[in-house]
Structure formats: C-alpha cells, structure tokens
CSV table of C-alpha atoms in Angstrom, one decimal:
chain,number,residue,atom,x,y,z
A,19,MET,CA,88.7,60.9,-103.2
A,20,SER,CA,89.5,64.7,-103.3
A,21,SER,CA,87.1,67.1,-104.7
A,22,ASP,CA,89.2,67.7,-107.8
A,23,LEU,CA,89.5,64.0,-108.5
A,24,ARG,CA,85.8,63.5,-107.9
A,25,ARG,CA,85.0,66.2,-110.5
A,26,LEU,CA,87.4,64.6,-113.0
A,27,TYR,CA,85.8,61.2,-112.4
A,28,LEU,CA,82.3,62.7,-112.9
A,29,VAL,CA,83.2,64.4,-116.2
A,30,LEU,CA,84.8,61.2,-117.6
A,31,ARG,CA,81.8,59.2,-116.5
A,32,GLN,CA,79.3,61.5,-118.1
A,33,ILE,CA,80.9,61.9,-121.6
A,34,PRO,CA,80.5,59.2,-124.3
A,35,PRO,CA,83.4,56.9,-125.2
A,36,ALA,CA,86.3,59.1,-126.2
A,37,LEU,CA,90.1,59.3,-126.8
A,38,VAL,CA,91.4,61.1,-123.7
A,39,ILE,CA,94.8,62.6,-124.3
A,40,VAL,CA,96.6,63.4,-121.0
A,41,LYS,CA,99.7,65.6,-120.8
A,42,LEU,CA,101.7,67.2,-118.0
A,43,TRP,CA,102.7,65.4,-114.9
A,44,SER,CA,100.0,66.8,-112.6
A,45,SER,CA,97.3,65.8,-115.1
A,46,ILE,CA,98.8,62.4,-115.7
A,47,LEU,CA,99.0,61.7,-111.9
A,48,ALA,CA,95.3,62.8,-111.5
A,49,CYS,CA,93.9,60.8,-114.4
A,50,ALA,CA,95.8,57.7,-113.5
A,51,MET,CA,94.1,57.7,-110.1
A,52,VAL,CA,90.6,57.4,-111.7
A,53,ASP,CA,91.0,55.9,-115.1
A,54,ARG,CA,90.4,52.3,-113.9
A,55,LEU,CA,87.4,53.0,-111.7
A,56,PRO,CA,84.1,51.6,-112.7
A,57,GLY,CA,82.1,53.9,-115.0
A,58,VAL,CA,85.1,55.5,-116.9
A,59,ARG,CA,86.8,52.4,-118.4
A,60,HIS,CA,84.9,52.9,-121.7
A,61,HIS,CA,87.4,55.6,-122.7
A,62,VAL,CA,90.8,55.1,-124.4
A,63,TYR,CA,93.5,57.0,-122.4
A,64,ASN,CA,96.6,58.1,-124.2
A,65,TYR,CA,99.3,59.4,-121.8
A,66,CYS,CA,101.9,61.5,-123.6
A,67,GLU,CA,104.9,63.7,-123.3
A,68,ASP,CA,105.5,66.7,-125.6
A,69,LEU,CA,108.6,68.0,-123.8
A,70,ASP,CA,111.9,66.2,-123.2
A,71,PRO,CA,111.7,65.1,-119.5
A,72,THR,CA,115.5,64.8,-118.9
A,73,ASP,CA,115.7,67.7,-116.5
A,74,HIS,CA,112.2,68.0,-115.2
A,75,ALA,CA,112.9,66.5,-111.8
A,76,GLU,CA,115.7,69.0,-111.1
A,77,TYR,CA,113.5,72.1,-110.9
A,78,ILE,CA,110.0,70.8,-110.0
A,79,ARG,CA,109.1,70.4,-106.4
A,80,PHE,CA,109.3,66.8,-105.3
A,81,GLY,CA,110.6,66.1,-108.8
A,82,ARG,CA,112.2,62.8,-108.2
A,83,VAL,CA,109.1,61.4,-106.5
A,84,LYS,CA,106.8,62.6,-109.2
A,85,GLN,CA,109.2,61.3,-111.9
A,86,ASN,CA,109.1,57.8,-110.4
A,87,LEU,CA,105.4,57.9,-110.2
A,88,ILE,CA,105.0,59.0,-113.8
A,89,GLY,CA,107.4,56.2,-114.8
A,90,TRP,CA,105.3,53.6,-113.0
A,91,ILE,CA,102.1,54.9,-114.7
A,92,PHE,CA,103.7,54.9,-118.2
A,93,ASN,CA,104.9,51.3,-117.6
A,94,HIS,CA,101.4,50.2,-116.5
A,95,ARG,CA,99.2,51.9,-119.2
A,96,GLU,CA,98.6,50.6,-122.7
A,97,HIS,CA,98.8,53.8,-124.7
A,98,ILE,CA,101.9,56.0,-124.3
A,99,SER,CA,103.1,58.5,-126.8
A,100,ALA,CA,105.7,61.2,-127.5
A,101,ASN,CA,105.6,64.1,-130.0
A,102,THR,CA,109.1,63.5,-131.4
A,103,GLN,CA,111.7,60.8,-131.6
A,104,THR,CA,114.0,62.8,-129.3
A,105,VAL,CA,111.3,63.0,-126.6
A,106,ALA,CA,110.6,59.2,-127.0
A,107,ASP,CA,114.4,58.5,-126.6
A,108,SER,CA,114.5,60.5,-123.3
A,109,MET,CA,111.3,58.9,-122.0
A,110,MET,CA,112.9,55.5,-122.4
A,111,VAL,CA,115.8,56.5,-120.3
A,112,VAL,CA,114.2,58.8,-117.7
A,113,TYR,CA,111.2,56.5,-117.0
A,114,ARG,CA,113.0,53.2,-117.7
A,115,LEU,CA,110.2,52.2,-120.0
A,116,ARG,CA,109.8,48.6,-121.2
A,117,THR,CA,108.0,49.6,-124.4
A,118,ARG,CA,108.9,52.5,-126.7
A,119,PRO,CA,106.2,55.2,-126.9
A,120,ALA,CA,104.4,55.8,-130.1
A,121,ILE,CA,105.3,58.9,-132.0
A,122,ILE,CA,102.3,61.2,-132.6
A,123,PRO,CA,103.6,64.6,-134.0
A,124,SER,CA,101.9,67.7,-132.6
A,125,THR,CA,99.9,69.8,-135.0
A,126,VAL,CA,99.5,73.6,-135.2
A,127,ASP,CA,96.2,75.4,-135.9
A,128,ILE,CA,97.5,78.4,-138.0
A,129,GLY,CA,94.2,80.3,-137.5
A,130,LYS,CA,94.3,80.1,-133.7
A,131,THR,CA,98.0,80.9,-133.7
A,132,ASN,CA,97.5,84.1,-135.7
A,133,ALA,CA,94.6,85.0,-133.4
A,134,LEU,CA,96.9,84.6,-130.4
A,135,VAL,CA,99.5,86.8,-132.0
A,136,ALA,CA,97.0,89.5,-132.6
A,137,SER,CA,95.6,89.2,-129.0
A,138,GLU,CA,98.6,90.9,-127.4
A,139,ALA,CA,100.8,93.5,-129.1
A,140,VAL,CA,104.5,93.4,-128.3
A,141,ASP,CA,106.7,96.3,-129.5
A,142,PHE,CA,110.4,95.9,-128.8
A,143,GLY,CA,111.3,99.3,-130.2
A,144,PRO,CA,114.3,100.1,-132.5
A,145,GLY,CA,117.2,97.8,-132.9
A,146,GLU,CA,117.8,94.1,-133.8
A,147,HIS,CA,115.7,91.8,-131.6
A,148,ILE,CA,116.3,88.0,-131.2
A,149,VAL,CA,113.7,85.8,-129.4
A,150,SER,CA,114.1,82.4,-127.9
A,151,VAL,CA,111.2,80.4,-126.3
A,152,SER,CA,112.9,78.0,-123.9
A,153,SER,CA,113.0,76.5,-120.5
A,154,LEU,CA,115.8,78.2,-118.6
A,155,ILE,CA,117.9,75.1,-118.0
A,156,ARG,CA,121.5,74.1,-118.9
A,157,ARG,CA,120.5,71.5,-121.4
A,158,LYS,CA,118.9,74.1,-123.6
A,159,GLY,CA,122.3,75.6,-124.4
A,160,LEU,CA,121.5,79.1,-123.5
A,161,ASP,CA,125.1,79.8,-122.7
A,162,VAL,CA,126.1,78.6,-126.2
A,163,THR,CA,123.6,80.9,-127.8
A,164,ARG,CA,124.8,83.8,-125.6
A,165,ASP,CA,128.4,83.2,-126.5
A,166,ALA,CA,127.5,83.1,-130.2
A,167,LEU,CA,125.7,86.4,-129.9
A,168,LEU,CA,128.6,87.9,-128.0
A,169,SER,CA,130.8,87.1,-131.0
A,170,ILE,CA,128.7,89.4,-133.2
A,171,ASP,CA,130.1,92.9,-133.3
A,172,ARG,CA,127.0,95.0,-133.3
A,173,PRO,CA,124.1,95.8,-130.9
A,174,LEU,CA,121.7,93.0,-130.3
A,175,HIS,CA,118.8,92.5,-127.8
A,176,TRP,CA,118.1,88.9,-126.9
A,177,HIS,CA,114.6,88.2,-125.4
A,178,ILE,CA,114.0,84.9,-123.7
A,179,VAL,CA,110.5,83.7,-122.9
A,180,GLY,CA,110.4,80.9,-120.3
A,181,GLU,CA,111.1,80.0,-116.7
A,182,GLY,CA,113.7,77.9,-115.0
A,183,PRO,CA,116.6,77.9,-112.6
A,184,LEU,CA,118.8,80.1,-114.8
A,185,ARG,CA,116.5,83.1,-114.5
A,186,ALA,CA,118.7,84.9,-111.9
A,187,GLU,CA,121.9,84.3,-114.0
A,188,LEU,CA,120.2,85.8,-117.1
A,189,ASP,CA,118.9,88.8,-115.2
A,190,ALA,CA,122.4,89.5,-113.9
A,191,PHE,CA,124.1,89.3,-117.3
A,192,HIS,CA,126.1,92.4,-118.3
A,193,ASP,CA,128.0,92.8,-121.5
A,194,PRO,CA,131.0,95.1,-120.8
A,195,ARG,CA,131.0,96.2,-124.4
A,196,GLY,CA,127.5,97.4,-124.2
A,197,LEU,CA,126.4,95.5,-127.3
A,198,LEU,CA,124.4,92.5,-126.1
A,199,THR,CA,121.3,93.0,-123.9
A,200,ILE,CA,119.4,90.1,-122.4
A,201,THR,CA,115.9,90.3,-121.2
A,202,ALA,CA,114.2,87.3,-119.6
A,203,HIS,CA,110.5,87.8,-119.8
A,204,GLY,CA,109.4,84.9,-117.7
A,205,GLY,CA,106.9,82.2,-118.6
A,206,HIS,CA,103.9,83.2,-120.8
A,207,SER,CA,101.0,81.0,-121.8
A,208,ASN,CA,101.0,82.9,-125.1
A,209,PRO,CA,104.5,83.4,-126.4
A,210,TYR,CA,103.5,84.0,-130.0
A,211,PRO,CA,103.4,87.9,-129.9
A,212,TYR,CA,107.0,87.9,-128.8
A,213,MET,CA,107.9,85.5,-131.6
A,214,ALA,CA,106.0,87.7,-134.2
A,215,ALA,CA,107.9,90.8,-133.0
A,216,ALA,CA,111.3,89.2,-133.4
A,217,ASP,CA,113.8,89.9,-136.2
A,218,LEU,CA,115.3,86.4,-135.6
A,219,LEU,CA,114.1,83.3,-133.7
A,220,VAL,CA,116.7,81.1,-132.1
A,221,HIS,CA,115.7,77.7,-130.8
A,222,ARG,CA,118.4,75.2,-129.8
A,223,ASP,CA,119.6,72.6,-127.4
A,224,ARG,CA,123.1,71.2,-127.0
A,225,LYS,CA,122.5,68.8,-129.9
A,226,SER,CA,121.3,71.2,-132.6
A,227,THR,CA,120.7,74.8,-133.5
A,228,ARG,CA,117.9,76.3,-135.6
A,229,LEU,CA,117.8,79.9,-136.8
A,230,ASN,CA,114.7,81.3,-138.3
A,231,SER,CA,114.1,84.8,-139.7
A,232,SER,CA,110.9,86.3,-138.5
A,233,HIS,CA,110.7,88.9,-141.2
C-alpha cells in the first residue's frame, strides 16, 4: 500500500462512524482501494459526481482507463449520487450503470462564498465585462456564446475562467471589428471574485443558456 493510501486508511480507521462523501476521480480511485479493508467498514461511503462526465476522458491523462475504473467502482458500491438529473443521466451512459444514482443537490454557504469574493479583488476596469466559469470543451457551447456576443454591435470583454483543450483557440481569437475581446484566465480554485466583478454572467451548454445580471 502506498504512503498516501496508508494515510487515508489510517484517517478513516481513527474517526468514528461517518458518512464519507467522495468526489473527483482521483479521490474515488483512492478511497475505493481501502474502503473494504478491515477497520474502515464502519463508515458509509457515498461516491458522487457533481460534474457531467461526458467529456472527461478526452482531456484527462489515461482518461479512458480511469473512466472504466470509475464505472466499475460505481457499479460495485451501494451509495452512488449525482448533484443534478443531467449529471445522473450522463453517468448512466458514460459508466454504463445498472442502477440510477440518487440525486443530492449541492448546497451553497452564502457566508463562505462572500468571504471568498472578498479575499481577492478583481478589477476589470472600464467597459462592459461578461464572465463565464466553464470547462474549455466543445460541449459547453463556448463557440455559440462567442457568436452570440459577436452579433452585439458594441464593445464587450468576455472573461472565461476555466481550463481545457480549447484554451489555445480562445487565446488566439481576434475580432476584426475590434469590438469583442476574449480573455481566458485559466483555472482558479476561487472563481467568485471574477463573478462578482462581472456586469453579466453567462453559463450555458449546448442544451440551454442562462444569463444572469451581476449588478
């Protein structure tokens, strides 16, 4: 057993019976390697997805191998959940699940969110600023949003917070009219200051679009 797995096992062994919620592929793979060992079976393990996994394997190293392993784990554990119906639908397809995941909506701590906003000041300067927090992948419909913004006949600055294979394409974008500017800020563990500084938030995929005024 590796040192990281040993530490995880020792932590689980020392704490009293608990509901252990496991997210993210790396955590799911690690926890599934120890959750059935003697001394840690007194916990209830809930393995969950809070992001649509449809495209994960395309831009994660050894993605297909990891996806197959995650699918095997989900099919061999009792408690599997998703945060939305859409994520549950995708899990059924991607992981070829025999049983539909339970839906457990995510909750937001407003106080902590406001503290995160205040922890990092973001000033975009003058102009109209639009912010999207999104994985930079085709399914998120970034090209549809871009084309919609290009149809607006006034200067706009679109800020995208996230990582993915479309980063180079976004960095290379140039509007010959000089009206639309796109800045890809990369992935940030705390995107809230960018959202708070926006005049408009745009969150979409290819199935739906949601526009929210920030001010």
